[in-house]
mmCIF file of C-alpha atoms and ligand atoms in Angstrom:
data_model
loop_
_atom_site.group_PDB
_atom_site.id
_atom_site.type_symbol
_atom_site.label_atom_id
_atom_site.label_comp_id
_atom_site.label_asym_id
_atom_site.label_seq_id
_atom_site.Cartn_x
_atom_site.Cartn_y
_atom_site.Cartn_z
ATOM 1 C CA MET A 9 87.988 68.998 71.353
ATOM 2 C CA THR A 10 89.928 71.127 68.987
ATOM 3 C CA ALA A 11 93.251 72.145 70.301
ATOM 4 C CA GLN A 12 96.144 74.453 68.507
ATOM 5 C CA ILE A 13 99.506 73.899 69.905
ATOM 6 C CA VAL A 14 102.899 75.372 68.889
ATOM 7 C CA THR A 15 105.961 73.513 68.900
ATOM 8 C CA LEU A 16 109.314 75.789 69.458
ATOM 9 C CA PRO A 17 111.497 72.796 68.923
ATOM 10 C CA GLY A 18 114.930 75.013 69.483
ATOM 11 C CA ASP A 19 118.025 73.946 69.737
ATOM 12 C CA GLY A 20 120.454 70.939 69.946
ATOM 13 C CA ILE A 21 118.100 67.562 70.931
ATOM 14 C CA GLY A 22 115.521 69.289 71.160
ATOM 15 C CA PRO A 23 113.845 69.300 67.375
ATOM 16 C CA GLU A 24 114.869 65.554 68.500
ATOM 17 C CA VAL A 25 112.815 65.121 71.695
ATOM 18 C CA VAL A 26 110.082 67.781 70.863
ATOM 19 C CA ALA A 27 109.117 65.511 67.754
ATOM 20 C CA GLU A 28 108.379 62.456 70.058
ATOM 21 C CA GLY A 29 106.042 64.689 72.388
ATOM 22 C CA VAL A 30 104.293 65.885 69.319
ATOM 23 C CA LYS A 31 104.075 62.114 67.789
ATOM 24 C CA VAL A 32 102.346 61.282 71.527
ATOM 25 C CA LEU A 33 99.983 63.965 71.513
ATOM 26 C CA ARG A 34 98.689 63.207 67.543
ATOM 27 C CA ALA A 35 98.143 59.401 69.211
ATOM 28 C CA VAL A 36 96.531 60.719 72.232
ATOM 29 C CA ALA A 37 94.297 62.665 69.343
ATOM 30 C CA ASP A 38 93.615 59.777 68.085
ATOM 31 C CA ARG A 39 92.696 57.835 70.382
ATOM 32 C CA PHE A 40 90.643 60.098 72.124
ATOM 33 C CA GLY A 41 88.570 61.691 69.422
ATOM 34 C CA HIS A 42 90.283 65.299 69.235
ATOM 35 C CA ARG A 43 91.685 67.695 66.893
ATOM 36 C CA PHE A 44 95.193 68.721 67.682
ATOM 37 C CA THR A 45 96.458 71.485 64.986
ATOM 38 C CA PHE A 46 100.137 71.931 65.293
ATOM 39 C CA GLU A 47 102.507 75.037 64.272
ATOM 40 C CA GLU A 48 106.284 75.289 64.459
ATOM 41 C CA ALA A 49 108.051 78.619 65.440
ATOM 42 C CA LEU A 50 111.786 79.682 66.116
ATOM 43 C CA ILE A 51 113.238 80.139 69.218
ATOM 44 C CA GLY A 52 116.823 80.303 70.817
ATOM 45 C CA GLY A 53 119.874 79.777 68.697
ATOM 46 C CA CYS A 54 118.714 78.938 65.615
ATOM 47 C CA ALA A 55 116.318 82.010 65.990
ATOM 48 C CA ILE A 56 119.752 84.517 66.147
ATOM 49 C CA GLU A 57 120.806 82.792 62.934
ATOM 50 C CA ALA A 58 117.723 82.836 60.991
ATOM 51 C CA THR A 59 116.375 86.260 62.399
ATOM 52 C CA GLY A 60 118.958 87.994 64.464
ATOM 53 C CA THR A 61 116.864 87.479 67.795
ATOM 54 C CA ALA A 62 116.406 84.934 70.056
ATOM 55 C CA LEU A 63 112.351 85.434 70.507
ATOM 56 C CA PRO A 64 111.071 86.431 66.633
ATOM 57 C CA GLU A 65 107.997 88.710 67.052
ATOM 58 C CA GLU A 66 106.149 86.094 64.920
ATOM 59 C CA THR A 67 106.699 83.499 67.701
ATOM 60 C CA LEU A 68 105.631 85.285 70.058
ATOM 61 C CA ALA A 69 102.433 86.505 68.480
ATOM 62 C CA ALA A 70 102.023 82.244 67.587
ATOM 63 C CA CYS A 71 102.413 81.574 71.027
ATOM 64 C CA ARG A 72 99.825 84.141 72.152
ATOM 65 C CA ARG A 73 97.630 82.791 69.907
ATOM 66 C CA ALA A 74 98.074 78.524 70.999
ATOM 67 C CA ASP A 75 96.081 77.098 73.297
ATOM 68 C CA ALA A 76 99.645 75.677 74.444
ATOM 69 C CA VAL A 77 103.221 75.575 73.627
ATOM 70 C CA LEU A 78 105.730 72.962 73.667
ATOM 71 C CA LEU A 79 109.400 73.512 73.679
ATOM 72 C CA GLY A 80 112.363 71.719 73.875
ATOM 73 C CA ALA A 81 115.681 73.220 74.254
ATOM 74 C CA VAL A 82 117.574 76.273 74.128
ATOM 75 C CA GLY A 83 121.224 77.286 73.958
ATOM 76 C CA GLY A 84 124.694 75.692 72.675
ATOM 77 C CA PRO A 85 128.752 75.995 71.957
ATOM 78 C CA ARG A 86 127.734 78.270 69.283
ATOM 79 C CA TRP A 87 126.077 80.632 71.165
ATOM 80 C CA SER A 88 128.263 80.132 74.435
ATOM 81 C CA ASP A 89 130.307 83.162 74.442
ATOM 82 C CA PRO A 90 129.227 85.087 77.391
ATOM 83 C CA THR A 91 129.603 88.843 76.303
ATOM 84 C CA ALA A 92 127.529 88.302 73.119
ATOM 85 C CA PRO A 93 124.506 90.586 72.874
ATOM 86 C CA VAL A 94 122.516 88.298 71.683
ATOM 87 C CA ARG A 95 121.739 84.995 73.438
ATOM 88 C CA PRO A 96 119.373 81.911 73.363
ATOM 89 C CA GLU A 97 118.824 81.747 76.881
ATOM 90 C CA GLN A 98 117.108 84.914 76.146
ATOM 91 C CA GLY A 99 114.492 83.765 74.080
ATOM 92 C CA LEU A 100 112.974 81.243 76.437
ATOM 93 C CA LEU A 101 113.277 84.034 79.564
ATOM 94 C CA GLY A 102 111.467 86.824 76.995
ATOM 95 C CA LEU A 103 108.612 83.964 76.186
ATOM 96 C CA ARG A 104 107.969 83.220 79.706
ATOM 97 C CA ARG A 105 108.075 86.463 80.788
ATOM 98 C CA GLU A 106 106.006 88.108 77.775
ATOM 99 C CA LEU A 107 103.426 85.056 78.478
ATOM 100 C CA GLY A 108 103.209 85.879 82.316
ATOM 101 C CA LEU A 109 103.888 82.652 83.191
ATOM 102 C CA TYR A 110 105.011 83.157 86.485
ATOM 103 C CA ALA A 111 104.701 79.747 87.892
ATOM 104 C CA ASN A 112 106.804 76.922 87.155
ATOM 105 C CA LEU A 113 105.664 73.196 87.897
ATOM 106 C CA ARG A 114 108.084 71.059 88.551
ATOM 107 C CA PRO A 115 106.716 67.512 89.853
ATOM 108 C CA VAL A 116 109.358 64.842 90.794
ATOM 109 C CA ARG A 117 107.887 61.450 90.269
ATOM 110 C CA LEU A 118 109.909 57.919 90.697
ATOM 111 C CA TYR A 119 108.736 55.460 88.348
ATOM 112 C CA PRO A 120 109.139 52.377 90.132
ATOM 113 C CA ASP A 121 111.319 50.467 87.586
ATOM 114 C CA LEU A 122 114.022 53.152 87.826
ATOM 115 C CA ARG A 123 114.654 53.027 91.392
ATOM 116 C CA GLU A 124 117.989 51.203 90.471
ATOM 117 C CA VAL A 125 118.563 54.173 88.343
ATOM 118 C CA SER A 126 119.326 56.877 90.365
ATOM 119 C CA PRO A 127 122.468 57.854 91.954
ATOM 120 C CA LEU A 128 120.762 57.498 95.633
ATOM 121 C CA ARG A 129 120.573 54.210 97.709
ATOM 122 C CA PRO A 130 116.944 52.970 96.352
ATOM 123 C CA GLU A 131 115.346 52.601 100.184
ATOM 124 C CA ARG A 132 116.305 56.839 100.049
ATOM 125 C CA LEU A 133 113.848 56.773 97.437
ATOM 126 C CA ASP A 134 110.733 55.067 98.632
ATOM 127 C CA GLY A 135 107.837 57.448 99.036
ATOM 128 C CA VAL A 136 109.220 60.308 96.471
ATOM 129 C CA ASP A 137 106.332 62.380 95.436
ATOM 130 C CA LEU A 138 107.336 65.748 94.930
ATOM 131 C CA VAL A 139 106.647 68.668 93.117
ATOM 132 C CA VAL A 140 108.889 71.930 92.908
ATOM 133 C CA VAL A 141 106.825 75.258 92.406
ATOM 134 C CA ARG A 142 109.371 77.666 91.300
ATOM 135 C CA GLU A 143 108.543 81.369 90.842
ATOM 136 C CA LEU A 144 109.889 82.146 87.148
ATOM 137 C CA THR A 145 109.020 85.946 85.984
ATOM 138 C CA GLY A 146 110.902 87.756 89.046
ATOM 139 C CA GLY A 147 113.824 87.161 91.192
ATOM 140 C CA ILE A 148 117.692 87.686 90.182
ATOM 141 C CA TYR A 149 117.053 86.620 86.686
ATOM 142 C CA PHE A 150 115.049 89.997 86.046
ATOM 143 C CA GLY A 151 116.013 92.356 87.833
ATOM 144 C CA PRO A 152 118.451 94.743 87.012
ATOM 145 C CA ARG A 153 121.946 94.098 86.238
ATOM 146 C CA GLN A 154 125.145 95.809 85.099
ATOM 147 C CA GLU A 155 127.654 93.466 82.575
ATOM 148 C CA ALA A 156 131.304 93.523 83.352
ATOM 149 C CA THR A 157 133.147 95.400 80.806
ATOM 150 C CA GLU A 158 137.133 95.655 79.964
ATOM 151 C CA GLU A 159 136.862 99.478 81.753
ATOM 152 C CA ARG A 160 134.531 98.761 84.383
ATOM 153 C CA PRO A 161 135.653 94.900 85.589
ATOM 154 C CA THR A 162 132.310 94.861 88.160
ATOM 155 C CA ALA A 163 128.759 93.237 87.337
ATOM 156 C CA TYR A 164 126.354 92.371 89.348
ATOM 157 C CA ASP A 165 122.651 91.006 88.746
ATOM 158 C CA THR A 166 119.763 92.365 91.363
ATOM 159 C CA MET A 167 117.047 89.853 93.071
ATOM 160 C CA VAL A 168 113.860 91.828 93.078
ATOM 161 C CA TYR A 169 110.286 90.369 94.820
ATOM 162 C CA THR A 170 107.447 92.059 95.305
ATOM 163 C CA ALA A 171 104.667 90.691 97.793
ATOM 164 C CA GLU A 172 102.202 90.592 94.765
ATOM 165 C CA GLU A 173 104.816 88.201 92.852
ATOM 166 C CA VAL A 174 105.478 86.287 96.320
ATOM 167 C CA GLU A 175 101.626 85.684 96.956
ATOM 168 C CA ARG A 176 100.701 84.754 93.599
ATOM 169 C CA ILE A 177 103.084 81.662 93.483
ATOM 170 C CA ALA A 178 102.167 81.237 97.081
ATOM 171 C CA HIS A 179 98.350 80.422 96.625
ATOM 172 C CA VAL A 180 99.817 78.189 93.067
ATOM 173 C CA ALA A 181 101.528 76.223 96.029
ATOM 174 C CA PHE A 182 99.111 76.028 98.688
ATOM 175 C CA ARG A 183 96.275 75.051 96.266
ATOM 176 C CA LEU A 184 98.497 72.393 94.816
ATOM 177 C CA ALA A 185 98.808 71.089 98.275
ATOM 178 C CA ARG A 186 95.431 70.710 99.286
ATOM 179 C CA GLN A 187 95.087 68.406 96.351
ATOM 180 C CA ARG A 188 98.171 66.394 97.689
ATOM 181 C CA ARG A 189 99.547 65.629 100.481
ATOM 182 C CA GLY A 190 98.919 69.003 102.390
ATOM 183 C CA ARG A 191 102.096 70.258 102.867
ATOM 184 C CA VAL A 192 104.330 72.811 101.743
ATOM 185 C CA THR A 193 107.991 73.582 102.025
ATOM 186 C CA LEU A 194 109.437 77.716 101.714
ATOM 187 C CA VAL A 195 112.805 77.486 100.532
ATOM 188 C CA ASP A 196 114.823 80.520 101.077
ATOM 189 C CA LYS A 197 117.467 82.008 102.187
ATOM 190 C CA ALA A 198 116.196 84.484 105.014
ATOM 191 C CA ASN A 199 119.212 84.595 107.343
ATOM 192 C CA VAL A 200 120.614 86.717 104.196
ATOM 193 C CA LEU A 201 118.407 88.073 101.685
ATOM 194 C CA ALA A 202 115.686 90.480 102.343
ATOM 195 C CA THR A 203 113.674 89.489 99.218
ATOM 196 C CA SER A 204 113.122 85.646 101.565
ATOM 197 C CA ARG A 205 112.111 87.615 104.308
ATOM 198 C CA LEU A 206 109.707 89.181 102.256
ATOM 199 C CA TRP A 207 109.144 85.610 101.328
ATOM 200 C CA ARG A 208 108.405 84.428 104.566
ATOM 201 C CA ARG A 209 106.272 87.416 105.580
ATOM 202 C CA VAL A 210 104.153 87.234 102.839
ATOM 203 C CA VAL A 211 103.798 82.857 102.974
ATOM 204 C CA ALA A 212 102.538 83.094 106.024
ATOM 205 C CA SER A 213 99.479 85.269 105.429
ATOM 206 C CA VAL A 214 98.649 83.249 102.420
ATOM 207 C CA ALA A 215 98.941 79.872 104.285
ATOM 208 C CA ALA A 216 96.702 81.134 106.903
ATOM 209 C CA SER A 217 93.513 80.967 104.313
ATOM 210 C CA TYR A 218 95.080 77.647 103.880
ATOM 211 C CA PRO A 219 94.019 75.688 107.206
ATOM 212 C CA GLU A 220 94.493 72.152 105.615
ATOM 213 C CA VAL A 221 98.242 72.434 104.703
ATOM 214 C CA SER A 222 100.664 72.562 106.670
ATOM 215 C CA TRP A 223 104.239 74.818 105.876
ATOM 216 C CA GLU A 224 107.608 75.052 107.276
ATOM 217 C CA PRO A 225 110.592 77.044 105.546
ATOM 218 C CA MET A 226 114.010 75.986 105.047
ATOM 219 C CA LEU A 227 117.098 77.559 104.101
ATOM 220 C CA VAL A 228 118.388 76.637 100.629
ATOM 221 C CA ASP A 229 121.592 75.481 101.778
ATOM 222 C CA ALA A 230 119.868 73.115 103.727
ATOM 223 C CA ALA A 231 117.255 71.894 101.501
ATOM 224 C CA ALA A 232 119.653 70.640 98.944
ATOM 225 C CA MET A 233 121.050 68.372 101.768
ATOM 226 C CA HIS A 234 117.778 67.187 102.784
ATOM 227 C CA LEU A 235 116.942 66.401 99.129
ATOM 228 C CA LEU A 236 119.445 63.888 99.195
ATOM 229 C CA ARG A 237 118.805 62.721 102.954
ATOM 230 C CA ARG A 238 115.239 62.438 103.352
ATOM 231 C CA PRO A 239 113.482 63.079 99.758
ATOM 232 C CA ALA A 240 110.202 61.305 100.333
ATOM 233 C CA ASP A 241 109.385 63.845 103.204
ATOM 234 C CA PHE A 242 108.874 66.771 100.650
ATOM 235 C CA ASP A 243 105.615 67.637 98.783
ATOM 236 C CA VAL A 244 105.212 70.514 97.315
ATOM 237 C CA ILE A 245 108.189 72.917 97.246
ATOM 238 C CA LEU A 246 107.504 76.238 97.132
ATOM 239 C CA THR A 247 110.768 78.711 96.267
ATOM 240 C CA ALA A 248 111.912 81.298 94.181
ATOM 241 C CA ASN A 249 113.352 81.516 90.822
ATOM 242 C CA MET A 250 117.231 80.660 90.868
ATOM 243 C CA PHE A 251 116.835 78.642 93.756
ATOM 244 C CA GLY A 252 114.220 76.280 91.884
ATOM 245 C CA ASP A 253 116.082 76.122 88.890
ATOM 246 C CA ILE A 254 119.047 74.736 90.616
ATOM 247 C CA LEU A 255 117.329 72.390 92.824
ATOM 248 C CA THR A 256 114.900 70.729 90.005
ATOM 249 C CA ASP A 257 118.516 69.710 88.336
ATOM 250 C CA GLU A 258 119.145 68.392 91.794
ATOM 251 C CA ALA A 259 115.816 66.847 92.457
ATOM 252 C CA SER A 260 116.143 65.376 88.708
ATOM 253 C CA MET A 261 118.280 62.399 90.179
ATOM 254 C CA LEU A 262 115.787 61.520 92.269
ATOM 255 C CA ALA A 263 113.666 60.438 89.544
ATOM 256 C CA GLY A 264 117.014 58.717 87.600
ATOM 257 C CA SER A 265 117.739 61.538 84.934
ATOM 258 C CA MET A 266 117.349 64.534 84.026
ATOM 259 C CA GLY A 267 115.572 63.010 81.198
ATOM 260 C CA MET A 268 112.718 62.408 82.942
ATOM 261 C CA LEU A 269 111.446 65.553 84.845
ATOM 262 C CA PRO A 270 108.691 67.425 82.941
ATOM 263 C CA SER A 271 107.768 70.940 83.810
ATOM 264 C CA ALA A 272 104.678 73.333 83.060
ATOM 265 C CA SER A 273 104.689 77.256 82.866
ATOM 266 C CA LEU A 274 101.345 78.768 83.656
ATOM 267 C CA GLY A 275 100.150 82.216 83.969
ATOM 268 C CA GLU A 276 96.293 83.372 84.763
ATOM 269 C CA GLY A 277 94.945 81.586 81.975
ATOM 270 C CA ARG A 278 94.829 78.319 81.009
ATOM 271 C CA ARG A 279 97.997 78.601 77.879
ATOM 272 C CA GLY A 280 101.204 77.374 79.084
ATOM 273 C CA VAL A 281 104.524 76.461 77.967
ATOM 274 C CA TYR A 282 105.655 72.668 78.399
ATOM 275 C CA GLU A 283 109.121 71.667 78.115
ATOM 276 C CA PRO A 284 111.585 68.994 79.527
ATOM 277 C CA ILE A 285 113.473 70.687 82.849
ATOM 278 C CA HIS A 286 117.122 69.416 80.781
ATOM 279 C CA GLY A 287 118.912 71.437 78.146
ATOM 280 C CA SER A 288 119.907 71.228 74.665
ATOM 281 C CA ALA A 289 122.587 68.614 75.186
ATOM 282 C CA PRO A 290 125.212 69.353 72.876
ATOM 283 C CA ASP A 291 127.102 66.567 73.766
ATOM 284 C CA ILE A 292 124.789 63.954 72.106
ATOM 285 C CA VAL A 293 123.120 66.097 69.468
ATOM 286 C CA GLY A 294 122.021 64.499 66.194
ATOM 287 C CA GLN A 295 122.761 60.932 67.747
ATOM 288 C CA GLY A 296 119.640 59.982 68.329
ATOM 289 C CA VAL A 297 119.796 58.617 71.504
ATOM 290 C CA ALA A 298 118.455 61.609 74.117
ATOM 291 C CA ASN A 299 115.557 60.422 76.482
ATOM 292 C CA PRO A 300 112.191 62.182 74.977
ATOM 293 C CA LEU A 301 109.924 61.044 78.080
ATOM 294 C CA ALA A 302 110.983 64.437 79.619
ATOM 295 C CA THR A 303 108.928 66.229 76.323
ATOM 296 C CA ILE A 304 106.571 63.443 76.286
ATOM 297 C CA LEU A 305 105.514 63.637 80.252
ATOM 298 C CA SER A 306 105.848 67.553 79.184
ATOM 299 C CA ALA A 307 103.289 67.028 76.825
ATOM 300 C CA ALA A 308 100.922 65.035 79.246
ATOM 301 C CA MET A 309 101.240 68.599 81.354
ATOM 302 C CA LEU A 310 100.119 69.918 78.764
ATOM 303 C CA LEU A 311 96.950 67.488 78.539
ATOM 304 C CA ARG A 312 96.411 68.092 82.271
ATOM 305 C CA HIS A 313 96.590 71.889 82.497
ATOM 306 C CA SER A 314 95.897 73.976 79.166
ATOM 307 C CA LEU A 315 93.518 71.643 77.546
ATOM 308 C CA GLY A 316 91.992 70.110 80.744
ATOM 309 C CA LEU A 317 91.924 66.634 79.646
ATOM 310 C CA GLU A 318 93.017 64.773 82.877
ATOM 311 C CA ARG A 319 92.434 60.993 81.597
ATOM 312 C CA GLU A 320 94.425 61.470 77.981
ATOM 313 C CA ALA A 321 97.439 62.963 80.615
ATOM 314 C CA GLN A 322 97.210 59.968 82.973
ATOM 315 C CA ALA A 323 96.524 57.473 79.969
ATOM 316 C CA VAL A 324 100.474 58.870 78.902
ATOM 317 C CA GLU A 325 102.095 58.783 82.058
ATOM 318 C CA ALA A 326 100.598 54.733 81.957
ATOM 319 C CA ALA A 327 102.000 54.144 78.796
ATOM 320 C CA VAL A 328 105.240 55.710 79.957
ATOM 321 C CA GLU A 329 105.306 53.464 83.106
ATOM 322 C CA ARG A 330 104.557 50.552 81.456
ATOM 323 C CA VAL A 331 107.125 50.929 78.918
ATOM 324 C CA LEU A 332 109.801 51.437 81.854
ATOM 325 C CA ALA A 333 108.350 48.195 82.850
ATOM 326 C CA GLN A 334 108.679 46.190 79.655
ATOM 327 C CA GLY A 335 112.448 47.129 80.108
ATOM 328 C CA TYR A 336 112.995 49.712 77.494
ATOM 329 C CA ARG A 337 115.392 52.285 78.198
ATOM 330 C CA THR A 338 117.752 55.473 76.769
ATOM 331 C CA ALA A 339 120.829 55.185 77.207
ATOM 332 C CA ASP A 340 120.553 58.002 80.182
ATOM 333 C CA ILE A 341 118.524 55.516 82.558
ATOM 334 C CA ALA A 342 119.845 51.740 81.064
ATOM 335 C CA GLU A 343 120.875 49.045 83.340
ATOM 336 C CA PRO A 344 122.115 45.877 82.692
ATOM 337 C CA GLY A 345 119.274 43.456 81.945
ATOM 338 C CA THR A 346 117.364 46.251 80.480
ATOM 339 C CA GLN A 347 116.966 46.867 76.285
ATOM 340 C CA ILE A 348 118.746 50.205 74.958
ATOM 341 C CA VAL A 349 116.282 52.248 72.494
ATOM 342 C CA GLY A 350 117.065 55.377 70.520
ATOM 343 C CA THR A 351 114.716 58.371 70.537
ATOM 344 C CA ALA A 352 112.592 57.560 68.218
ATOM 345 C CA ARG A 353 111.809 54.517 69.390
ATOM 346 C CA MET A 354 111.232 54.962 72.740
ATOM 347 C CA GLY A 355 108.350 57.419 71.143
ATOM 348 C CA ASP A 356 106.840 54.806 68.919
ATOM 349 C CA LEU A 357 106.875 51.968 72.056
ATOM 350 C CA VAL A 358 104.879 54.724 74.534
ATOM 351 C CA VAL A 359 102.333 55.075 71.062
ATOM 352 C CA GLU A 360 102.415 51.808 71.575
ATOM 353 C CA ALA A 361 101.231 51.239 74.561
ATOM 354 C CA LEU A 362 98.810 54.083 74.287
ATOM 355 C CA ALA A 363 97.070 52.105 72.105
ATOM 356 C CA GLY A 364 97.555 48.358 73.812
HETATM 357 C C1 IPM B 423 115.703 75.516 83.401
HETATM 358 C C2 IPM B 423 116.911 76.018 82.218
HETATM 359 C C3 IPM B 423 116.881 77.442 82.190
HETATM 360 C C4 IPM B 423 116.391 78.431 83.296
HETATM 361 C C5 IPM B 423 117.819 78.387 81.162
HETATM 362 C C6 IPM B 423 117.785 77.903 79.778
HETATM 363 C C7 IPM B 423 117.523 79.997 81.148
HETATM 364 O O1 IPM B 423 117.975 75.893 83.464
HETATM 365 O O2 IPM B 423 114.457 75.976 82.636
HETATM 366 O O3 IPM B 423 115.554 75.326 84.369
HETATM 367 O O4 IPM B 423 117.459 78.471 84.219
HETATM 368 O O5 IPM B 423 115.351 78.724 83.330
HETATM 369 MG MG1 MG B 424 117.604 74.634 84.906
#
């Protein structure tokens, strides 16, 4: 097949990890006889420097034309002034919003060779295989807000959800659970928040059309604890925008590192944005040591969800598994007895494993 892929490397280590994602996609095209074309565009801090805005019109237009988008990371210390009117994160949030990508899938899979890398005791990790379904274009990220000023030192953010927004993301979670272990955990704060009480009501009614899926609500503070205490019990976690942001950083530790977790952001069509869940990692930028596996695994999700290439997606995931089994590690997942490699070498190894 032919596919047009837009890459948005962004800031910090974004360009380093996206280069490896592209390398792997090119190798997939070669090996399976597809034609992928790539177009690079600006987003985030680098876009602000070049154009004055974090999401230039051209970038958005290129993404709209594309079959899929592979994104690195946005943000960094250079743009961290909280009072600045333009911020790199606006690029990412604007893109999600403009493309209508309301469903963010963040699978947490433990590669067996990384059992010892997680800060959790290895026996706690047996059977960990969950997906967080995070609502991505609503909630407190997008509700009315007021910035504080010198004269008026009061700020607010507002969490708003409509029943329709909850309903469509609930369907995503239940459809997914139906193909998996058939369990949905709705994570909310219904003992305090009105939005969470709406979520419970809407999810209960959506659940009625999926008799083969069981579900339970769980308060977010308890969920943060249970994710560490009994992570293997979770199958699909359905949650609002900000809770999902927080819980997926926590959940990444089950997989050993932030550098291991991919994500897919999807809307009504097939087009999606694929990105590692980690940030721009300013502390290691330019050193060639960043872990590209989250981006490579995001590329696998791109093959699966936007291009419908399930076999190719599995081949990439299997290649990653093989490279880890061979003992190669980037610094963030290294252990005694393993061989530390840099970003580009890790990408090459995945390509080799794909061919072999
Ligand atoms: C993520 C990131 C973003 C978010 C930031 C960079 C705006 O943390 O994708 O998890 O909060 O959604
Ligand atoms: Mg986050």
